[in-house]
Coordinates of C-alpha atoms in Angstrom, one line a residue:
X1026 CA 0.0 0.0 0.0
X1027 CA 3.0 2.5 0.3
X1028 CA 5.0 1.5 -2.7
X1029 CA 1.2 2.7 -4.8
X1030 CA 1.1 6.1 -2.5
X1031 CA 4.5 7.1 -3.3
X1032 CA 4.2 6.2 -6.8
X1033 CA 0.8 7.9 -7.3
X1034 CA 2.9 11.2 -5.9
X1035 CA 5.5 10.5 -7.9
X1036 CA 3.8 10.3 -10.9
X1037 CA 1.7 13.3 -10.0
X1038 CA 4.3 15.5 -9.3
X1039 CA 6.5 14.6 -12.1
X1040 CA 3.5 16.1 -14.3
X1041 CA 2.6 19.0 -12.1
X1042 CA 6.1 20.2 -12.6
X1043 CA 6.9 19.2 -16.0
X1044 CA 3.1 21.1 -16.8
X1045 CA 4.3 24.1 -15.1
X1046 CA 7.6 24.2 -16.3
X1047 CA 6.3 23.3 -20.0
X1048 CA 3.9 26.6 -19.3
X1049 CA 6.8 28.8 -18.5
X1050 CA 9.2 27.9 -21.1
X1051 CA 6.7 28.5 -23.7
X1052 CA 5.3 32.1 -22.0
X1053 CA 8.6 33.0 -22.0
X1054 CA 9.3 32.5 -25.8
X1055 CA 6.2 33.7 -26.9
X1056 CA 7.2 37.0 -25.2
X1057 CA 10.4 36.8 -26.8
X1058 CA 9.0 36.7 -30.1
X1059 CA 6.2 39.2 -29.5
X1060 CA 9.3 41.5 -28.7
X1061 CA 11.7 40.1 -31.3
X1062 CA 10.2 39.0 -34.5
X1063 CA 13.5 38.0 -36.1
X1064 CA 14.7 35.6 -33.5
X1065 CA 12.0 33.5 -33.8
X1066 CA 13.9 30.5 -35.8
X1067 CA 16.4 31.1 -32.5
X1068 CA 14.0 31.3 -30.1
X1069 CA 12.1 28.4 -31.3
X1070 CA 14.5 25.8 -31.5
X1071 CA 15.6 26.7 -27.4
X1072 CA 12.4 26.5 -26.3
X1073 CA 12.1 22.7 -28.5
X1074 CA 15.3 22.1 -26.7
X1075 CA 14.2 23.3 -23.3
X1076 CA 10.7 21.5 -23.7
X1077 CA 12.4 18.1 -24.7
X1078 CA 14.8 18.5 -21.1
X1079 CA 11.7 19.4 -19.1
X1080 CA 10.0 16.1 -19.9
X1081 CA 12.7 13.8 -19.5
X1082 CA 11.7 14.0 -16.3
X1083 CA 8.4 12.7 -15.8
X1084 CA 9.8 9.9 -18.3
X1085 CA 12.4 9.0 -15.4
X1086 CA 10.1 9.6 -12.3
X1087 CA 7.9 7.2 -14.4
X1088 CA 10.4 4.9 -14.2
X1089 CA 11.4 5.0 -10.7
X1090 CA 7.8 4.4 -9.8
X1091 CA 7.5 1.4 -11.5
X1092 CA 10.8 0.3 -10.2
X1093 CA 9.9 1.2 -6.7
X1094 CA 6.0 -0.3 -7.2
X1095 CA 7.2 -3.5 -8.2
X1096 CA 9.7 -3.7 -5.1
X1097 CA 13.1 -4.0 -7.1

């Protein structure tokens, strides 16, 4: 009954905080390009980069919870 607790929160925090870091990311270059039209290839392809990072981590914690609810 533990090992499904802590992987519910892991699991649920892993998306909270890849939502809310996804939601940032992209604010941020949207206000880049509103103020910078002509960095928008640039701007683009960070933000694809910095997306891409953001959810390697719910990938992982989604491993670890299966690791940790099967007891290995």
């Amino acid at each position: 009954m533990d090992f499904a607790l802590a992987t519910a929160l892991i699991f649920g925090l892993a998306a909270l905080g890849a939502g809310i870091g996804n939601g940032l990311v992209i604010s941020r270059t949207i206000d880049g390009v509103a103020r910078q039209p002509e960095a928008r290839g640039n701007l683009m392809t960070l933000m694809f980069i910095g997306v891409g990072l953001i959810e390697a981590l719910p990938i992982i914690a989604v491993v670890f919870g299966i690791l940790l609810f099967t007891n290995i």
